[in-house]
């Protein structure tokens, strides 16, 4: 009996020990997973994002005109005295001689009246003259319309360097610049623009693009790396290409702490860098642009001069050509950081200039 109790006690103890060992291993695995996730969060940085626009631009609506003038009520017109004078024979007055109204005989061609060659010649010549006048008027109208259309086409070529506004090709461009972290004025300027500009209007979107490019142009001494691409695609695929580029860049951020998309501003708590990370070393600014050009805006950029030319070309884009623009920069918060190792890992396609 004692032996049976002892065996039961030992079996229970062994089973309990095995359960504890399994649970301890499972907790260790959960802890390792949590630490790995925590390292992945700290391996990325916060970011700001601002932009708007659409590849499907609607035609401007025409204002509806409504008639505001009120017509006066029509009143039956009384027969005039002059008309009575023409239709009613005048009565003789005692002080003046009576007037006799003589009947007027109108020559009707349908009647069997004698043929008048002079009258026939005059009618034919006046009919031919009217046709000649109509032909001259039509030729003048045609000439005016032709010169108006030709002037519009020449104006379009001078502004856009081609029929950019009338073709079925759009251009999607990406320009990415890395700067030393000491260029804090660029970081502050982009944050200020995102908070102030209304990206739901074409004017606000144009201001955001121009000011972002100018903020980069003003600090060439801080440029370190660059990446560029500009491709012309069919207008049906332009939005897909643009969204793909945007998602590729957004996946490099741990969170978006400041967002202004189509006029809706959202601001989250700023990220705090891990105490084990190195101090902030770089700031990466990305410009995504969708325009109505039928040719790329720029080619591969490999030096400072080409980068300056590309930024100036972006800042001088016509407002009528701009469809979509998106600004992304990282880190957005001053308390966050982007180290050299993270720059090489997340932005491996950038080249040093």
Coordinates of C-alpha atoms in Angstrom, one line a residue:
X1 CA 0.0 0.0 0.0
X2 CA 2.8 2.4 0.9
X3 CA 4.7 1.4 -2.3
X4 CA 1.6 2.3 -4.4
X5 CA 1.3 5.7 -2.7
X6 CA 5.0 6.4 -3.1
X7 CA 4.8 5.6 -6.9
X8 CA 1.8 7.9 -7.3
X9 CA 3.6 10.7 -5.5
X10 CA 6.7 10.4 -7.6
X11 CA 4.6 10.3 -10.8
X12 CA 2.7 13.4 -9.8
X13 CA 6.0 15.2 -9.0
X14 CA 7.5 14.3 -12.4
X15 CA 4.4 15.4 -14.3
X16 CA 4.4 18.7 -12.5
X17 CA 8.1 19.2 -13.2
X18 CA 7.6 18.6 -16.9
X19 CA 4.7 21.0 -17.1
X20 CA 6.8 23.7 -15.4
X21 CA 9.7 23.1 -17.7
X22 CA 7.5 23.3 -20.8
X23 CA 5.9 26.6 -19.6
X24 CA 9.3 28.1 -18.8
X25 CA 10.5 27.4 -22.3
X26 CA 7.4 28.9 -23.8
X27 CA 7.8 32.0 -21.7
X28 CA 11.4 32.3 -22.8
X29 CA 10.4 32.1 -26.4
X30 CA 7.8 34.8 -25.9
X31 CA 10.4 37.0 -24.3
X32 CA 12.8 36.5 -27.2
X33 CA 10.0 37.4 -29.6
X34 CA 9.1 40.5 -27.7
X35 CA 12.7 41.6 -27.7
X36 CA 13.1 41.0 -31.4
X37 CA 10.0 43.1 -32.1
X38 CA 11.3 45.8 -29.8
X39 CA 14.5 45.8 -31.8
X40 CA 12.6 46.1 -35.0
X41 CA 10.7 49.1 -33.8
X42 CA 13.9 50.8 -32.8
X43 CA 15.5 49.9 -36.1
X44 CA 13.2 52.4 -37.9
X45 CA 12.3 56.0 -37.3
X46 CA 9.3 58.3 -37.2
X47 CA 8.3 60.2 -40.4
X48 CA 6.2 63.0 -41.7
X49 CA 3.9 62.7 -44.7
X50 CA 2.0 65.4 -46.6
X51 CA 0.4 65.6 -50.0
X52 CA -2.7 65.3 -52.2
X53 CA -4.1 65.6 -55.7
X54 CA -5.5 63.1 -58.1
X55 CA -4.6 61.6 -61.5
X56 CA -8.3 62.0 -62.6
X57 CA -8.7 65.7 -63.0
X58 CA -12.3 66.7 -63.7
X59 CA -13.2 69.3 -66.2
X60 CA -14.1 72.7 -64.7
X61 CA -17.8 73.1 -64.3
X62 CA -19.5 75.9 -66.1
X63 CA -21.6 78.3 -64.0
X64 CA -25.2 78.0 -64.8
X65 CA -26.8 81.2 -66.1
X66 CA -30.3 82.0 -65.0
X67 CA -32.5 84.6 -66.5
X68 CA -33.2 87.3 -64.0
X69 CA -35.0 89.7 -66.2
X70 CA -38.8 89.7 -65.9
X71 CA -40.9 90.3 -69.0
X72 CA -43.6 92.9 -68.6
X73 CA -47.1 91.6 -69.0
X74 CA -48.2 91.9 -72.6
X75 CA -51.2 94.1 -73.2
X76 CA -53.3 94.0 -76.3
X77 CA -52.2 96.7 -78.6
X78 CA -54.9 99.1 -79.7
X79 CA -54.9 99.9 -83.4
X80 CA -53.0 103.1 -84.0
X81 CA -54.3 106.2 -85.7
X82 CA -51.7 105.9 -88.4
X83 CA -52.8 102.4 -89.3
X84 CA -56.4 103.6 -89.4
X85 CA -55.2 106.4 -91.6
X86 CA -53.7 103.9 -94.1
X87 CA -56.6 101.5 -94.1
X88 CA -59.6 103.8 -93.8
X89 CA -60.3 106.4 -96.4
X90 CA -60.0 109.8 -95.0
X91 CA -63.2 111.9 -94.7
X92 CA -63.2 115.1 -96.6
X93 CA -63.0 118.2 -94.4
X94 CA -64.7 121.4 -95.3
X95 CA -61.4 123.4 -95.0
X96 CA -59.1 121.3 -97.2
X97 CA -59.5 119.4 -100.5
X98 CA -60.5 115.8 -100.3
X99 CA -57.8 113.2 -100.9
X100 CA -58.6 110.3 -103.3
X101 CA -56.8 107.1 -102.5
X102 CA -55.7 105.4 -105.7
X103 CA -55.4 101.6 -105.7
X104 CA -51.8 100.2 -106.1
X105 CA -51.4 97.4 -108.5
X106 CA -48.7 94.9 -107.5
X107 CA -47.2 92.8 -110.3
X108 CA -47.5 89.2 -109.2
X109 CA -45.4 86.7 -111.2
X110 CA -48.1 84.1 -110.7
X111 CA -50.6 86.1 -112.7
X112 CA -50.7 86.0 -116.4
X113 CA -49.1 89.4 -116.7
X114 CA -46.9 90.4 -119.6
X115 CA -43.2 89.4 -119.2
X116 CA -41.0 92.2 -118.0
X117 CA -37.3 91.5 -119.0
X118 CA -35.9 94.3 -116.9
X119 CA -37.6 93.1 -113.7
X120 CA -36.4 89.5 -114.3
X121 CA -32.8 90.6 -114.7
X122 CA -32.8 92.7 -111.5
X123 CA -34.2 89.8 -109.4
X124 CA -31.6 87.3 -110.7
X125 CA -28.7 89.7 -110.1
X126 CA -29.8 90.4 -106.5
X127 CA -30.2 86.7 -105.8
X128 CA -26.6 86.0 -107.1
X129 CA -25.3 88.9 -105.0
X130 CA -26.8 87.5 -101.8
X131 CA -25.1 84.1 -102.3
X132 CA -21.8 85.8 -103.0
X133 CA -22.1 87.7 -99.7
X134 CA -22.8 84.6 -97.7
X135 CA -19.8 82.8 -99.1
X136 CA -17.5 85.7 -98.1
X137 CA -19.0 85.7 -94.6
X138 CA -18.4 81.9 -94.2
X139 CA -14.8 82.3 -95.4
X140 CA -14.1 85.0 -92.8
X141 CA -15.6 82.9 -90.0
X142 CA -13.5 79.9 -91.1
X143 CA -10.3 82.0 -91.1
X144 CA -11.0 83.4 -87.6
X145 CA -11.7 79.9 -86.1
X146 CA -8.5 78.5 -87.8
X147 CA -6.3 81.3 -86.4
X148 CA -7.8 80.9 -82.9
X149 CA -7.1 77.1 -82.8
X150 CA -3.6 77.6 -84.2
X151 CA -2.8 80.2 -81.6
X152 CA -4.0 77.9 -78.8
X153 CA -1.8 75.1 -80.0
X154 CA 1.2 77.3 -80.3
X155 CA 0.6 78.6 -76.8
X156 CA 0.4 75.0 -75.5
X157 CA 3.7 74.1 -77.1
X158 CA 5.5 77.2 -75.7
X159 CA 4.3 76.5 -72.2
X160 CA 4.6 72.7 -71.9
X161 CA 7.2 71.9 -74.5
X162 CA 4.7 69.8 -76.4
X163 CA 1.1 68.6 -76.3
X164 CA 1.5 67.6 -72.6
X165 CA -2.0 68.6 -71.6
X166 CA -3.7 66.7 -74.5
X167 CA -1.9 63.4 -74.5
X168 CA -2.6 60.1 -72.7
X169 CA 0.8 59.9 -71.0
X170 CA 1.6 60.9 -67.4
X171 CA 5.0 61.1 -65.7
X172 CA 5.7 59.8 -62.2
X173 CA 8.9 61.0 -60.6
X174 CA 10.7 60.3 -57.3
X175 CA 13.6 62.3 -55.9
X176 CA 15.1 61.3 -52.7
X177 CA 17.8 63.3 -50.9
X178 CA 19.8 62.4 -47.7
X179 CA 21.2 65.2 -45.6
X180 CA 23.3 65.5 -42.5
X181 CA 21.3 65.8 -39.3
X182 CA 22.7 69.2 -38.7
X183 CA 20.2 70.5 -41.4
X184 CA 17.5 70.9 -38.7
X185 CA 16.1 73.9 -40.5
X186 CA 14.9 71.6 -43.3
X187 CA 13.2 69.3 -40.8
X188 CA 11.5 72.3 -39.1
X189 CA 10.5 73.9 -42.5
X190 CA 8.8 70.7 -43.7
X191 CA 6.9 70.3 -40.4
X192 CA 5.8 73.9 -40.7
X193 CA 4.6 73.5 -44.3
X194 CA 2.7 70.3 -43.4
X195 CA 0.8 72.1 -40.6
X196 CA 0.0 75.2 -42.5
X197 CA -0.6 74.3 -46.2
X198 CA -4.0 73.2 -47.4
X199 CA -3.2 70.2 -49.5
X200 CA -6.8 69.8 -50.7
X201 CA -6.4 72.7 -53.1
X202 CA -4.2 72.9 -56.2
X203 CA -2.7 76.1 -54.9
X204 CA -1.8 74.6 -51.6
X205 CA -0.3 71.5 -53.3
X206 CA 1.8 73.7 -55.6
X207 CA 3.0 75.7 -52.6
X208 CA 4.0 72.5 -50.7
X209 CA 6.0 71.2 -53.7
X210 CA 7.8 74.4 -54.5
X211 CA 8.7 75.2 -50.8
X212 CA 9.9 71.7 -50.2
X213 CA 12.2 71.8 -53.2
X214 CA 13.5 75.3 -52.3
X215 CA 14.2 74.1 -48.7
X216 CA 16.5 71.5 -50.1
X217 CA 18.1 73.8 -52.6
X218 CA 19.1 76.2 -49.9
X219 CA 21.3 73.6 -48.1
X220 CA 23.6 72.0 -50.7
X221 CA 26.4 71.7 -48.1
X222 CA 24.4 69.1 -46.3
X223 CA 23.6 66.8 -49.2
X224 CA 25.2 63.4 -48.8
X225 CA 23.2 60.8 -50.9
X226 CA 20.6 60.9 -53.7
X227 CA 18.2 58.5 -55.5
X228 CA 16.1 59.5 -58.5
X229 CA 13.7 58.0 -61.0
X230 CA 11.3 59.5 -63.5
X231 CA 9.2 57.4 -65.9
X232 CA 6.4 58.2 -68.4
X233 CA 3.5 55.8 -68.2
X234 CA 0.0 55.5 -69.6
X235 CA -2.5 57.6 -67.7
X236 CA -4.4 54.4 -66.6
X237 CA -1.3 53.0 -64.9
X238 CA 0.0 56.3 -63.4
X239 CA -1.9 56.1 -60.1
X240 CA -0.8 52.4 -59.6
X241 CA 2.9 53.3 -60.1
X242 CA 2.6 56.3 -57.8
X243 CA 1.0 54.4 -55.0
X244 CA 3.6 51.6 -55.2
X245 CA 6.4 54.1 -54.8
X246 CA 4.6 55.7 -51.8
X247 CA 4.0 52.4 -50.1
X248 CA 7.7 51.4 -50.6
X249 CA 8.8 54.5 -48.7
X250 CA 6.2 54.3 -46.0
X251 CA 7.2 50.8 -45.0
X252 CA 10.6 52.1 -44.0
X253 CA 9.0 54.1 -41.1
X254 CA 8.1 52.8 -37.6
X255 CA 5.2 55.3 -37.5
X256 CA 4.0 58.5 -39.2
X257 CA 3.9 61.1 -36.4
X258 CA 2.6 64.0 -38.6
X259 CA 0.3 63.5 -41.6
X260 CA -1.5 66.0 -43.9
X261 CA -3.2 64.2 -46.8
X262 CA -5.8 66.2 -48.8
X263 CA -6.2 68.8 -46.1
X264 CA -6.7 66.4 -43.2
X265 CA -4.0 66.9 -40.5
X266 CA -3.2 64.2 -38.0
X267 CA -0.5 64.5 -35.4
X268 CA 0.6 61.7 -33.1
X269 CA 2.9 61.6 -30.1
X270 CA 6.6 61.9 -31.1
X271 CA 8.7 58.8 -31.1
X272 CA 11.5 58.5 -28.5
X273 CA 14.7 56.9 -29.7
X274 CA 16.2 53.9 -28.0
X275 CA 18.9 54.8 -25.6
X276 CA 21.2 52.3 -27.2
X277 CA 21.0 54.0 -30.6
X278 CA 23.7 56.3 -31.9
X279 CA 22.9 60.0 -32.1
X280 CA 20.9 61.1 -35.2
X281 CA 23.2 61.3 -38.2
X282 CA 20.9 61.8 -41.3
X283 CA 17.6 63.2 -42.6
X284 CA 16.0 61.6 -45.7
X285 CA 13.5 63.7 -47.7
X286 CA 11.5 62.1 -50.5
X287 CA 9.5 64.0 -53.2
X288 CA 6.9 62.0 -55.2
X289 CA 5.5 63.9 -58.2
X290 CA 2.8 63.0 -60.8
X291 CA 2.6 65.4 -63.7
X292 CA 1.0 65.7 -67.2
X293 CA 4.4 65.7 -69.0
X294 CA 4.9 63.1 -71.7
X295 CA 8.7 62.9 -71.0
X296 CA 10.7 62.2 -67.8
X297 CA 11.6 65.3 -65.8
X298 CA 15.1 64.2 -65.2
X299 CA 17.5 61.2 -65.6
X300 CA 19.9 59.5 -63.3
X301 CA 21.4 62.0 -60.8
X302 CA 25.0 61.3 -59.8
X303 CA 26.5 64.6 -58.6
X304 CA 25.5 67.9 -56.9
X305 CA 25.1 69.8 -60.1
X306 CA 22.5 67.4 -61.5
X307 CA 20.7 67.3 -58.1
X308 CA 20.4 71.1 -58.1
X309 CA 19.1 71.1 -61.7
X310 CA 16.5 68.5 -60.8
X311 CA 15.3 70.4 -57.7
X312 CA 15.0 73.6 -59.7
X313 CA 13.1 71.8 -62.4
X314 CA 10.6 70.5 -59.8
X315 CA 10.2 74.0 -58.2
X316 CA 9.4 75.5 -61.7
X317 CA 6.7 73.0 -62.8
X318 CA 3.7 74.7 -64.1
X319 CA 0.6 74.6 -61.9
X320 CA -1.5 73.3 -64.7
X321 CA 0.8 70.3 -65.1
X322 CA 0.8 69.2 -61.5
X323 CA -1.6 66.3 -60.7
X324 CA -0.3 64.6 -57.5
X325 CA 2.4 65.4 -55.0
X326 CA 3.5 63.7 -51.8
X327 CA 6.3 64.7 -49.4
X328 CA 7.9 62.3 -47.0
X329 CA 10.8 62.9 -44.6
X330 CA 12.3 60.9 -41.8
X331 CA 12.9 61.4 -38.9
X332 CA 10.1 63.9 -38.3
X333 CA 10.6 64.3 -34.6
X334 CA 13.7 66.0 -33.1
X335 CA 13.9 63.3 -30.5
X336 CA 14.2 60.6 -33.1
X337 CA 17.2 59.5 -35.0
X338 CA 18.4 57.9 -38.3
X339 CA 21.9 56.4 -38.1
X340 CA 24.3 55.6 -40.8
X341 CA 23.7 51.8 -40.5
X342 CA 19.9 52.4 -40.9
X343 CA 20.6 54.6 -43.9
X344 CA 22.5 51.9 -45.6
X345 CA 19.9 49.2 -44.7
X346 CA 16.7 51.0 -45.5
X347 CA 17.9 53.2 -48.4
X348 CA 20.3 50.9 -50.1
X349 CA 19.5 52.3 -53.5
X350 CA 20.9 55.8 -52.7
X351 CA 24.3 56.8 -54.0
X352 CA 26.8 59.1 -52.4
X353 CA 27.4 62.5 -54.0

